[in-house]
Amino acid sequence: MKRDNFGSSFGVLAAAAGSAIGLGNIWKFPYITGKNGGAAFILVYLACIACVGIPVMLAEFALGRKAQKNTVGAFKELAPGKPWYLSGGLSVLTAFIILSFYAIIAGWVFAYMFRAGSGELMSVSAGNLESYFGGVISNSKEPMLWTLLIISLTASIVLFGVKKGIEKCSKILMPILFVILVALMIRSVTLDGASKGLEFLFKPDFSKLTKEGVLEALGHSFYSLSLGMGIIMTYGSYVDKKENMMSLSLKVIIADTLIALMAGVVIFPAVFAYGFKPGQGPGLIFVTLPAVFKAMPYGGVFATLFFLLIAIAAITSTISLMEVVVACVSEQFNMNRKKAVALITVGLFLLSIPSNLSFGPWANVKIFGKNFFDFFDFITSNIFLPVGGILVCVFASFVFGVKNTITEITSDGIYKFKLKNLFVIGIKFVAPILIGIILLHSIGVFNLIGSDKINAKTLSVYGGFLLLPCILIYRYMVKRAEYAKKS
Ligand code: PFF
């Protein structure tokens, strides 16, 4: 069966940028920037994008395009007879789990968009907005219906395939997102007192930067670019051989970073202009911002537009997450797309139920001390994503081989790759080491050092996590060396 492909360069760019630009940019980036002191954090974030984002994105696009298959099929094709396909399986699992709770937050955004549009949100007094938000998310029925709506909406787009579904929709939605963002930016920077917010965003104060902040920037650069989970690899498999991968990757990275900064320019000048605090954490857009909009003339209109903006960003990301799973199930099991989408939609909704309930009746049901939502978020964002990222670096560098990866990036030599040497250093050493640091940090190894928490149990758990990949990589290197000697 002929595989669907993207129809135009702009289509690929809109879809890949649509995937990268998501809740991470408009919800998470501003609040972690606020928490970590503003401009200094942004500079570190930009450095992380350059060191980790560029090489890993290039490698993922290249591996996908070379194989022209879903992630499991791609690893099977490029390393036949070896267990690397498990790495593809990990990315499918990661995308599936992330989508099950990402859709919940997207659901809250939709709920807020309609409440802002109907005027209900603007009628809540500023002091009650926090408990109002708590009420919206802890209600056990309504958030589930919103989650179902998000998953179904995503499914109905993915169902139409790559060109007629994902590409068409991204080509319409991404320009709309940009126009709304520009309109909101103009509103925000023209408010009296906006300059303090701009100063917070763009005037670096390195004394505010902590070790935690640097690690958060590193982790977020990875998350924001949709790396380590097969999205870029899957989209890469639908890209034409003639497409210039370097310019495509750079454009996606620039768009993702620009939109995150623009979201900051929408949020912080308005927050400062009305005397609110920037470091509110995850509640920044659901609690602080509605209070800001309430204080603003025509605030209801701007609030509705703002939540519409996030809703668009979220949907173009959920379709990319779903495509990773749909491509794998339909191709590996030879199932038609309709059946695969239906099956995955049902599975996703079922998996989202415990996460949804963890904001209400199941708040006290814990796995390893975390409720379902936090547990799923933790294992995917903090463990599976960095592991997936390291595996991509190792695979592109040593298994498929860095030379072959470069040949694919340059479309068999059609395009010049001026920064080839930097790419080699980045993909072989810098990116895997930095991602390794994210992994060690997120599983708490750095907290153990010098703390009194070290005991036999924690050591064996953390040791197991660390040792296993080390043994696997070591075994692989030894085998490779033996093979090289023989031939
Ligand atoms: N990159 C998108 C975002 O920043 O929201 C989508 C996404 C990718 C979400 C990877 C989550 C994730 F782990």
Short mmCIF file of C-alpha atoms and ligand atoms in Angstrom, two decimals:
data_model
loop_
_atom_site.label_atom_id
_atom_site.label_comp_id
_atom_site.label_asym_id
_atom_site.label_seq_id
_atom_site.Cartn_x
_atom_site.Cartn_y
_atom_site.Cartn_z
CA MET A 1 0.00 0.00 0.00
CA LYS A 2 1.32 3.46 -0.91
CA ARG A 3 2.17 5.61 2.09
CA ASP A 4 0.61 9.01 2.52
CA ASN A 5 3.08 11.94 2.34
CA PHE A 6 3.12 15.65 3.08
CA GLY A 7 2.17 17.59 -0.04
CA SER A 8 4.26 20.76 0.33
CA SER A 9 7.19 22.27 2.23
CA PHE A 10 4.89 24.67 4.03
CA GLY A 11 2.66 21.74 4.96
CA VAL A 12 5.54 19.84 6.61
CA LEU A 13 6.67 22.97 8.41
CA ALA A 14 3.14 23.80 9.65
CA ALA A 15 2.63 20.24 10.89
CA ALA A 16 6.03 19.90 12.60
CA ALA A 17 5.89 23.39 14.10
CA GLY A 18 2.28 22.68 15.09
CA SER A 19 3.47 19.64 16.99
CA ALA A 20 6.29 21.49 18.71
CA ILE A 21 4.16 24.53 19.57
CA GLY A 22 1.80 23.30 22.24
CA LEU A 23 0.86 23.57 25.89
CA GLY A 24 4.61 23.46 26.53
CA ASN A 25 5.06 26.87 24.89
CA ILE A 26 2.04 28.79 26.09
CA TRP A 27 1.27 27.16 29.41
CA LYS A 28 4.54 25.73 30.70
CA PHE A 29 7.30 27.97 29.26
CA PRO A 30 5.88 31.20 30.74
CA TYR A 31 5.36 29.70 34.20
CA ILE A 32 8.79 28.10 34.44
CA THR A 33 10.31 31.35 33.17
CA GLY A 34 8.35 33.22 35.84
CA LYS A 35 9.46 30.80 38.53
CA ASN A 36 13.13 30.91 37.50
CA GLY A 37 13.57 34.65 37.32
CA GLY A 38 12.91 35.57 33.67
CA ALA A 39 15.59 36.59 31.14
CA ALA A 40 18.58 34.65 32.55
CA PHE A 41 16.51 31.47 32.34
CA ILE A 42 15.59 32.28 28.73
CA LEU A 43 19.28 32.61 27.76
CA VAL A 44 20.06 29.21 29.25
CA TYR A 45 17.02 27.78 27.47
CA LEU A 46 18.30 29.12 24.12
CA ALA A 47 21.71 27.51 24.74
CA CYS A 48 19.99 24.17 25.46
CA ILE A 49 17.97 24.43 22.25
CA ALA A 50 21.21 24.90 20.31
CA CYS A 51 23.14 22.08 22.01
CA VAL A 52 20.41 19.45 22.29
CA GLY A 53 17.47 20.52 20.13
CA ILE A 54 19.23 21.00 16.81
CA PRO A 55 21.24 17.72 16.62
CA VAL A 56 18.44 15.52 17.96
CA MET A 57 15.81 17.04 15.69
CA LEU A 58 18.04 16.60 12.64
CA ALA A 59 18.74 12.99 13.59
CA GLU A 60 15.07 12.17 14.17
CA PHE A 61 13.97 13.71 10.87
CA ALA A 62 16.78 11.89 9.04
CA LEU A 63 16.09 8.45 10.57
CA GLY A 64 12.37 8.77 9.82
CA ARG A 65 12.86 9.86 6.23
CA LYS A 66 15.46 7.21 5.52
CA ALA A 67 13.21 4.40 6.74
CA GLN A 68 9.86 5.77 5.46
CA LYS A 69 8.15 3.84 8.23
CA ASN A 70 6.53 4.29 11.66
CA THR A 71 8.97 4.29 14.59
CA VAL A 72 8.92 0.52 15.26
CA GLY A 73 9.15 -0.26 11.55
CA ALA A 74 11.92 2.31 11.12
CA PHE A 75 14.21 0.75 13.72
CA LYS A 76 13.47 -2.70 12.25
CA GLU A 77 14.34 -1.44 8.79
CA LEU A 78 17.53 0.37 9.79
CA ALA A 79 18.82 -2.28 12.24
CA PRO A 80 17.32 -5.57 11.06
CA GLY A 81 17.43 -8.49 13.45
CA LYS A 82 18.42 -6.32 16.40
CA PRO A 83 16.26 -5.35 19.37
CA TRP A 84 16.33 -1.64 18.48
CA TYR A 85 12.66 -1.79 17.49
CA LEU A 86 11.99 -1.79 21.24
CA SER A 87 13.19 1.80 21.23
CA GLY A 88 10.48 2.55 18.65
CA GLY A 89 7.99 0.72 20.87
CA LEU A 90 9.02 2.91 23.79
CA SER A 91 8.25 6.05 21.80
CA VAL A 92 4.81 4.75 20.84
CA LEU A 93 4.07 3.93 24.48
CA THR A 94 5.34 7.36 25.56
CA ALA A 95 3.17 9.17 23.00
CA PHE A 96 0.12 7.13 24.03
CA ILE A 97 0.54 7.83 27.76
CA ILE A 98 1.38 11.53 27.26
CA LEU A 99 -1.66 11.99 25.05
CA SER A 100 -3.90 10.44 27.73
CA PHE A 101 -3.10 13.26 30.17
CA TYR A 102 -2.17 16.05 27.73
CA ALA A 103 -5.78 15.80 26.51
CA ILE A 104 -6.95 16.49 30.07
CA ILE A 105 -5.12 19.83 30.28
CA ALA A 106 -6.30 20.65 26.75
CA GLY A 107 -9.81 19.87 28.04
CA TRP A 108 -9.44 22.43 30.85
CA VAL A 109 -8.36 24.97 28.22
CA PHE A 110 -11.51 24.27 26.17
CA ALA A 111 -13.66 24.51 29.31
CA TYR A 112 -12.11 27.91 30.10
CA MET A 113 -12.49 29.10 26.51
CA PHE A 114 -16.24 28.48 26.59
CA ARG A 115 -16.59 29.92 30.09
CA ALA A 116 -14.71 33.05 29.02
CA GLY A 117 -16.88 33.30 25.90
CA SER A 118 -20.13 32.99 27.85
CA GLY A 119 -19.05 35.61 30.39
CA GLU A 120 -19.09 33.16 33.32
CA LEU A 121 -15.34 33.34 33.93
CA MET A 122 -15.40 37.14 34.05
CA SER A 123 -18.14 37.07 36.67
CA VAL A 124 -16.01 35.13 39.20
CA SER A 125 -14.41 37.49 41.73
CA ALA A 126 -10.60 37.64 41.55
CA GLY A 127 -10.22 36.20 45.04
CA ASN A 128 -12.32 33.16 44.12
CA LEU A 129 -10.54 32.25 40.89
CA GLU A 130 -8.27 29.70 42.54
CA SER A 131 -11.10 27.77 44.15
CA TYR A 132 -13.11 28.15 40.92
CA PHE A 133 -10.28 26.43 39.01
CA GLY A 134 -10.15 23.71 41.68
CA GLY A 135 -13.91 23.23 41.24
CA VAL A 136 -13.64 22.91 37.44
CA ILE A 137 -10.92 20.26 37.48
CA SER A 138 -12.12 18.24 40.46
CA ASN A 139 -15.65 17.74 39.14
CA SER A 140 -15.56 14.09 38.11
CA LYS A 141 -17.84 14.28 35.03
CA GLU A 142 -17.25 17.51 33.11
CA PRO A 143 -13.46 17.23 32.63
CA MET A 144 -13.96 13.68 31.33
CA LEU A 145 -16.38 14.92 28.72
CA TRP A 146 -13.89 17.60 27.64
CA THR A 147 -11.12 14.99 27.46
CA LEU A 148 -13.37 12.79 25.32
CA LEU A 149 -14.08 15.75 23.06
CA ILE A 150 -10.35 16.52 22.62
CA ILE A 151 -9.50 12.88 21.87
CA SER A 152 -12.40 12.58 19.41
CA LEU A 153 -11.55 15.87 17.69
CA THR A 154 -7.93 14.72 17.36
CA ALA A 155 -9.06 11.34 16.04
CA SER A 156 -11.34 12.92 13.46
CA ILE A 157 -8.40 14.88 12.03
CA VAL A 158 -5.91 11.98 12.13
CA LEU A 159 -8.48 9.75 10.44
CA PHE A 160 -8.16 11.76 7.22
CA GLY A 161 -4.49 10.88 6.98
CA VAL A 162 -1.33 12.92 6.64
CA LYS A 163 -2.09 15.17 3.68
CA LYS A 164 -5.84 15.62 3.96
CA GLY A 165 -6.01 15.55 7.76
CA ILE A 166 -2.86 16.64 9.58
CA GLU A 167 -1.33 18.87 6.89
CA LYS A 168 -4.54 20.59 5.84
CA CYS A 169 -5.55 21.31 9.40
CA SER A 170 -2.09 22.59 10.43
CA LYS A 171 -1.93 24.86 7.38
CA ILE A 172 -5.16 26.53 8.48
CA LEU A 173 -4.64 26.56 12.24
CA MET A 174 -1.02 27.70 12.53
CA PRO A 175 -1.49 31.04 10.73
CA ILE A 176 -4.61 31.68 12.85
CA LEU A 177 -2.57 30.96 15.99
CA PHE A 178 0.07 33.45 14.86
CA VAL A 179 -2.46 36.21 14.15
CA ILE A 180 -4.17 35.78 17.55
CA LEU A 181 -0.80 35.83 19.28
CA VAL A 182 0.22 39.07 17.54
CA ALA A 183 -3.13 40.70 18.41
CA LEU A 184 -2.77 39.70 22.08
CA MET A 185 0.83 40.89 22.14
CA ILE A 186 -0.17 44.33 20.88
CA ARG A 187 -2.86 44.51 23.56
CA SER A 188 -0.46 43.48 26.29
CA VAL A 189 2.50 45.74 25.49
CA THR A 190 0.28 48.81 25.11
CA LEU A 191 -1.04 48.52 28.67
CA ASP A 192 0.20 51.12 31.18
CA GLY A 193 3.04 49.61 33.18
CA ALA A 194 3.80 46.90 30.60
CA SER A 195 7.49 47.79 30.51
CA LYS A 196 8.17 46.09 33.83
CA GLY A 197 7.01 42.80 32.33
CA LEU A 198 9.22 43.27 29.29
CA GLU A 199 12.16 44.03 31.56
CA PHE A 200 11.46 40.85 33.52
CA LEU A 201 11.50 38.86 30.28
CA PHE A 202 14.44 40.45 28.52
CA LYS A 203 16.84 41.88 31.15
CA PRO A 204 18.89 39.00 32.53
CA ASP A 205 19.64 38.80 36.24
CA PHE A 206 21.90 35.77 36.67
CA SER A 207 21.73 35.96 40.45
CA LYS A 208 18.19 34.57 40.17
CA LEU A 209 19.29 31.51 38.24
CA THR A 210 19.60 28.28 40.22
CA LYS A 211 20.95 24.83 39.37
CA GLU A 212 17.33 23.65 39.33
CA GLY A 213 16.47 26.36 36.80
CA VAL A 214 19.26 25.28 34.45
CA LEU A 215 18.09 21.65 34.59
CA GLU A 216 14.50 22.72 34.03
CA ALA A 217 15.57 24.70 30.94
CA LEU A 218 17.38 21.64 29.63
CA GLY A 219 14.41 19.33 30.16
CA HIS A 220 11.96 21.82 28.70
CA SER A 221 13.98 22.40 25.52
CA PHE A 222 13.56 18.73 24.78
CA TYR A 223 9.87 18.57 25.68
CA SER A 224 9.00 21.71 23.77
CA LEU A 225 10.52 20.49 20.52
CA SER A 226 8.55 17.19 20.69
CA LEU A 227 11.78 15.18 20.77
CA GLY A 228 12.51 11.72 22.17
CA MET A 229 9.08 10.31 21.49
CA GLY A 230 9.00 9.50 17.81
CA ILE A 231 6.89 12.45 16.66
CA ILE A 232 9.59 14.07 14.54
CA MET A 233 10.71 10.65 13.31
CA THR A 234 7.16 9.75 12.25
CA TYR A 235 6.63 13.11 10.54
CA GLY A 236 10.07 12.72 8.93
CA SER A 237 8.89 9.49 7.33
CA TYR A 238 6.29 11.47 5.36
CA VAL A 239 8.80 14.05 4.10
CA ASP A 240 9.94 14.16 0.49
CA LYS A 241 13.56 13.23 -0.33
CA LYS A 242 14.08 16.66 -1.90
CA GLU A 243 13.16 18.53 1.28
CA ASN A 244 16.08 20.40 2.88
CA MET A 245 16.17 18.88 6.38
CA MET A 246 18.51 21.49 7.84
CA SER A 247 16.38 24.42 6.86
CA LEU A 248 13.22 22.55 7.92
CA SER A 249 14.64 21.75 11.37
CA LEU A 250 15.90 25.30 11.87
CA LYS A 251 12.54 26.76 10.88
CA VAL A 252 10.68 24.45 13.31
CA ILE A 253 13.09 25.33 16.12
CA ILE A 254 12.92 29.08 15.42
CA ALA A 255 9.10 28.98 15.23
CA ASP A 256 8.82 27.02 18.47
CA THR A 257 11.17 29.35 20.35
CA LEU A 258 9.65 32.50 18.87
CA ILE A 259 6.12 31.47 19.84
CA ALA A 260 7.22 30.65 23.40
CA LEU A 261 8.83 34.09 23.70
CA MET A 262 5.76 35.76 22.18
CA ALA A 263 3.57 33.96 24.71
CA GLY A 264 5.83 35.46 27.39
CA VAL A 265 5.34 38.91 25.84
CA VAL A 266 1.56 38.39 25.98
CA ILE A 267 1.57 37.22 29.57
CA PHE A 268 4.20 39.10 31.61
CA PRO A 269 3.55 42.74 30.61
CA ALA A 270 -0.16 42.19 31.41
CA VAL A 271 0.63 40.43 34.69
CA PHE A 272 2.97 43.27 35.80
CA ALA A 273 0.67 46.03 34.51
CA TYR A 274 -2.08 44.88 36.88
CA GLY A 275 0.24 44.26 39.81
CA PHE A 276 0.19 40.43 39.89
CA LYS A 277 3.13 38.15 40.67
CA PRO A 278 4.84 36.30 37.77
CA GLY A 279 6.00 33.20 39.65
CA GLN A 280 2.61 31.61 40.31
CA GLY A 281 3.52 28.23 38.81
CA PRO A 282 1.13 25.99 36.84
CA GLY A 283 -1.87 28.12 37.88
CA LEU A 284 -0.49 31.12 35.96
CA ILE A 285 -2.88 30.80 33.02
CA PHE A 286 -5.90 29.42 34.88
CA VAL A 287 -5.82 31.64 37.98
CA THR A 288 -3.57 34.70 37.54
CA LEU A 289 -4.45 35.46 33.92
CA PRO A 290 -8.25 35.37 34.31
CA ALA A 291 -7.77 37.93 37.12
CA VAL A 292 -5.65 40.04 34.74
CA PHE A 293 -8.31 39.81 32.01
CA LYS A 294 -11.00 40.80 34.51
CA ALA A 295 -9.13 44.00 35.24
CA MET A 296 -8.74 44.84 31.52
CA PRO A 297 -11.32 46.65 29.34
CA TYR A 298 -13.05 44.06 27.06
CA GLY A 299 -11.25 41.41 29.15
CA GLY A 300 -13.83 38.72 28.24
CA VAL A 301 -12.98 39.04 24.54
CA PHE A 302 -9.24 38.86 25.18
CA ALA A 303 -9.66 35.94 27.58
CA THR A 304 -11.67 33.99 24.97
CA LEU A 305 -9.06 34.73 22.31
CA PHE A 306 -6.25 33.70 24.66
CA PHE A 307 -7.81 30.34 25.48
CA LEU A 308 -8.63 29.81 21.79
CA LEU A 309 -4.93 30.35 21.08
CA ILE A 310 -3.92 27.66 23.58
CA ALA A 311 -6.65 25.34 22.30
CA ILE A 312 -5.24 25.58 18.76
CA ALA A 313 -1.70 25.00 20.01
CA ALA A 314 -2.87 21.96 21.96
CA ILE A 315 -4.80 20.35 19.08
CA THR A 316 -1.95 20.56 16.57
CA SER A 317 0.19 18.79 19.21
CA THR A 318 -2.35 16.11 20.11
CA ILE A 319 -2.68 15.15 16.44
CA SER A 320 1.08 14.57 16.25
CA LEU A 321 1.03 12.45 19.41
CA MET A 322 -1.83 10.36 18.03
CA GLU A 323 -0.20 9.96 14.61
CA VAL A 324 2.83 8.23 16.22
CA VAL A 325 0.53 5.57 17.67
CA VAL A 326 -1.81 5.29 14.65
CA ALA A 327 1.08 4.94 12.18
CA CYS A 328 2.61 2.16 14.27
CA VAL A 329 -0.60 0.20 14.90
CA SER A 330 -1.87 0.46 11.33
CA GLU A 331 1.44 -0.39 9.66
CA GLN A 332 2.78 -3.02 12.06
CA PHE A 333 -0.54 -4.86 12.38
CA ASN A 334 -1.67 -4.23 8.83
CA MET A 335 -4.86 -2.66 10.10
CA ASN A 336 -6.83 -0.06 8.18
CA ARG A 337 -6.49 3.48 9.48
CA LYS A 338 -10.12 3.79 10.55
CA LYS A 339 -9.95 0.72 12.76
CA ALA A 340 -6.61 1.77 14.26
CA VAL A 341 -7.91 5.27 15.07
CA ALA A 342 -11.09 3.87 16.66
CA LEU A 343 -9.18 1.39 18.79
CA ILE A 344 -6.65 3.98 19.95
CA THR A 345 -9.37 6.52 20.74
CA VAL A 346 -11.13 4.07 23.05
CA GLY A 347 -7.84 3.04 24.69
CA LEU A 348 -6.82 6.65 25.25
CA PHE A 349 -10.12 7.58 26.82
CA LEU A 350 -9.97 4.61 29.20
CA LEU A 351 -6.40 5.46 30.21
CA SER A 352 -7.36 9.10 30.81
CA ILE A 353 -10.03 8.18 33.37
CA PRO A 354 -7.74 7.49 36.37
CA SER A 355 -5.72 10.66 35.61
CA ASN A 356 -8.91 12.71 35.46
CA LEU A 357 -10.15 11.24 38.72
CA SER A 358 -6.88 12.09 40.45
CA PHE A 359 -8.01 15.74 40.67
CA GLY A 360 -11.19 14.64 42.46
CA PRO A 361 -12.33 11.41 44.10
CA TRP A 362 -9.06 9.53 43.50
CA ALA A 363 -6.77 12.28 44.79
CA ASN A 364 -5.49 9.96 47.48
CA VAL A 365 -4.97 6.89 45.31
CA LYS A 366 -1.19 6.80 44.95
CA ILE A 367 1.40 4.84 42.94
CA PHE A 368 4.94 5.35 44.28
CA GLY A 369 3.62 8.30 46.28
CA LYS A 370 2.08 10.06 43.26
CA ASN A 371 -1.51 10.28 42.02
CA PHE A 372 -2.20 8.79 38.56
CA PHE A 373 -1.82 12.06 36.67
CA ASP A 374 1.51 12.93 38.31
CA PHE A 375 2.74 9.36 37.98
CA PHE A 376 2.04 9.22 34.22
CA ASP A 377 3.56 12.67 33.78
CA PHE A 378 6.63 11.66 35.79
CA ILE A 379 7.42 8.39 34.03
CA THR A 380 6.94 9.83 30.56
CA SER A 381 8.38 13.37 30.80
CA ASN A 382 11.16 12.51 33.25
CA ILE A 383 12.15 8.97 32.31
CA PHE A 384 10.80 7.73 28.96
CA LEU A 385 11.45 10.98 27.02
CA PRO A 386 15.12 11.33 28.02
CA VAL A 387 15.72 7.57 27.58
CA GLY A 388 14.12 7.81 24.10
CA GLY A 389 16.32 10.82 23.33
CA ILE A 390 19.54 9.08 24.37
CA LEU A 391 18.60 6.01 22.33
CA VAL A 392 18.07 8.18 19.23
CA CYS A 393 21.52 9.77 19.71
CA VAL A 394 23.23 6.39 20.19
CA PHE A 395 21.36 4.87 17.26
CA ALA A 396 22.05 7.72 14.84
CA SER A 397 25.71 7.96 15.90
CA PHE A 398 26.83 4.35 16.29
CA VAL A 399 24.25 1.94 14.89
CA PHE A 400 22.90 3.57 11.75
CA GLY A 401 26.14 5.51 11.81
CA VAL A 402 26.81 9.21 11.84
CA LYS A 403 28.00 9.16 8.19
CA ASN A 404 24.75 7.62 6.99
CA THR A 405 22.77 10.05 9.12
CA ILE A 406 24.61 12.98 7.52
CA THR A 407 24.07 11.53 4.04
CA GLU A 408 20.33 11.46 4.74
CA ILE A 409 20.32 14.96 6.25
CA THR A 410 21.95 16.31 3.08
CA SER A 411 19.55 14.33 0.84
CA ASP A 412 22.45 12.23 -0.51
CA GLY A 413 24.71 15.21 -0.95
CA ILE A 414 22.22 17.54 -2.69
CA TYR A 415 22.54 20.09 0.11
CA LYS A 416 25.73 21.38 1.76
CA PHE A 417 26.02 20.80 5.50
CA LYS A 418 28.40 23.51 6.71
CA LEU A 419 28.11 22.69 10.39
CA LYS A 420 28.65 18.97 9.88
CA ASN A 421 31.46 18.71 12.41
CA LEU A 422 29.44 20.48 15.07
CA PHE A 423 26.57 18.09 14.38
CA VAL A 424 28.87 15.09 14.86
CA ILE A 425 30.08 16.38 18.24
CA GLY A 426 26.52 17.31 19.20
CA ILE A 427 24.85 14.00 18.37
CA LYS A 428 27.68 11.76 19.62
CA PHE A 429 28.60 13.55 22.84
CA VAL A 430 26.95 16.83 23.84
CA ALA A 431 23.29 15.90 23.39
CA PRO A 432 23.42 12.40 24.97
CA ILE A 433 25.45 13.68 27.93
CA LEU A 434 23.12 16.61 28.54
CA ILE A 435 20.03 14.43 28.15
CA GLY A 436 21.70 11.93 30.52
CA ILE A 437 21.99 14.75 33.05
CA ILE A 438 18.25 15.48 32.66
CA LEU A 439 17.56 11.81 33.31
CA LEU A 440 19.80 11.59 36.38
CA HIS A 441 18.28 14.77 37.74
CA SER A 442 14.71 13.70 37.17
CA ILE A 443 15.13 10.34 38.86
CA GLY A 444 16.53 12.21 41.82
CA VAL A 445 20.16 11.06 41.72
CA PHE A 446 21.47 14.59 42.29
CA ASN A 447 19.24 14.97 45.34
CA LEU A 448 20.67 11.80 46.80
CA ILE A 449 24.22 13.06 46.65
CA GLY A 450 24.95 14.66 49.99
CA SER A 451 21.49 14.00 51.37
CA ASP A 452 20.58 11.72 54.21
CA LYS A 453 18.09 9.86 52.00
CA ILE A 454 20.64 7.28 50.84
CA ASN A 455 19.71 3.82 52.03
CA ALA A 456 19.88 0.32 50.61
CA LYS A 457 16.42 0.49 49.02
CA THR A 458 16.81 3.80 47.18
CA LEU A 459 20.31 2.90 46.10
CA SER A 460 19.17 -0.38 44.58
CA VAL A 461 16.21 1.24 42.80
CA TYR A 462 18.26 4.11 41.37
CA GLY A 463 21.22 1.82 40.75
CA GLY A 464 18.99 -0.51 38.73
CA PHE A 465 17.72 2.38 36.62
CA LEU A 466 21.23 3.55 35.90
CA LEU A 467 22.96 0.26 35.58
CA LEU A 468 20.66 -1.35 33.03
CA PRO A 469 21.18 1.18 30.21
CA CYS A 470 24.92 1.29 31.02
CA ILE A 471 25.20 -2.50 30.70
CA LEU A 472 23.19 -2.51 27.47
CA ILE A 473 25.27 0.25 25.91
CA TYR A 474 28.51 -1.36 27.06
CA ARG A 475 27.49 -4.77 25.67
CA TYR A 476 26.57 -3.19 22.40
CA MET A 477 29.92 -1.36 22.13
CA VAL A 478 31.83 -4.58 22.86
CA LYS A 479 29.86 -6.48 20.21
CA ARG A 480 30.46 -3.75 17.70
CA ALA A 481 34.17 -3.77 18.37
CA GLU A 482 34.28 -7.57 17.97
CA TYR A 483 32.33 -7.33 14.73
CA ALA A 484 34.66 -4.63 13.41
CA LYS A 485 37.70 -6.78 14.21
CA LYS A 486 36.28 -9.78 12.37
CA SER A 487 35.39 -7.91 9.21
N1 PFF B 1 5.92 19.96 22.02
C1 PFF B 1 4.54 20.09 22.38
C2 PFF B 1 4.43 20.94 23.61
O1 PFF B 1 5.43 21.59 23.96
O2 PFF B 1 3.38 21.05 24.21
C3 PFF B 1 3.85 18.75 22.43
C4 PFF B 1 4.48 17.74 23.33
C5 PFF B 1 5.58 17.02 22.98
C6 PFF B 1 3.98 17.53 24.53
C7 PFF B 1 6.18 16.14 23.84
C8 PFF B 1 4.51 16.64 25.38
C9 PFF B 1 5.64 15.97 25.06
F1 PFF B 1 6.19 15.14 25.91
#
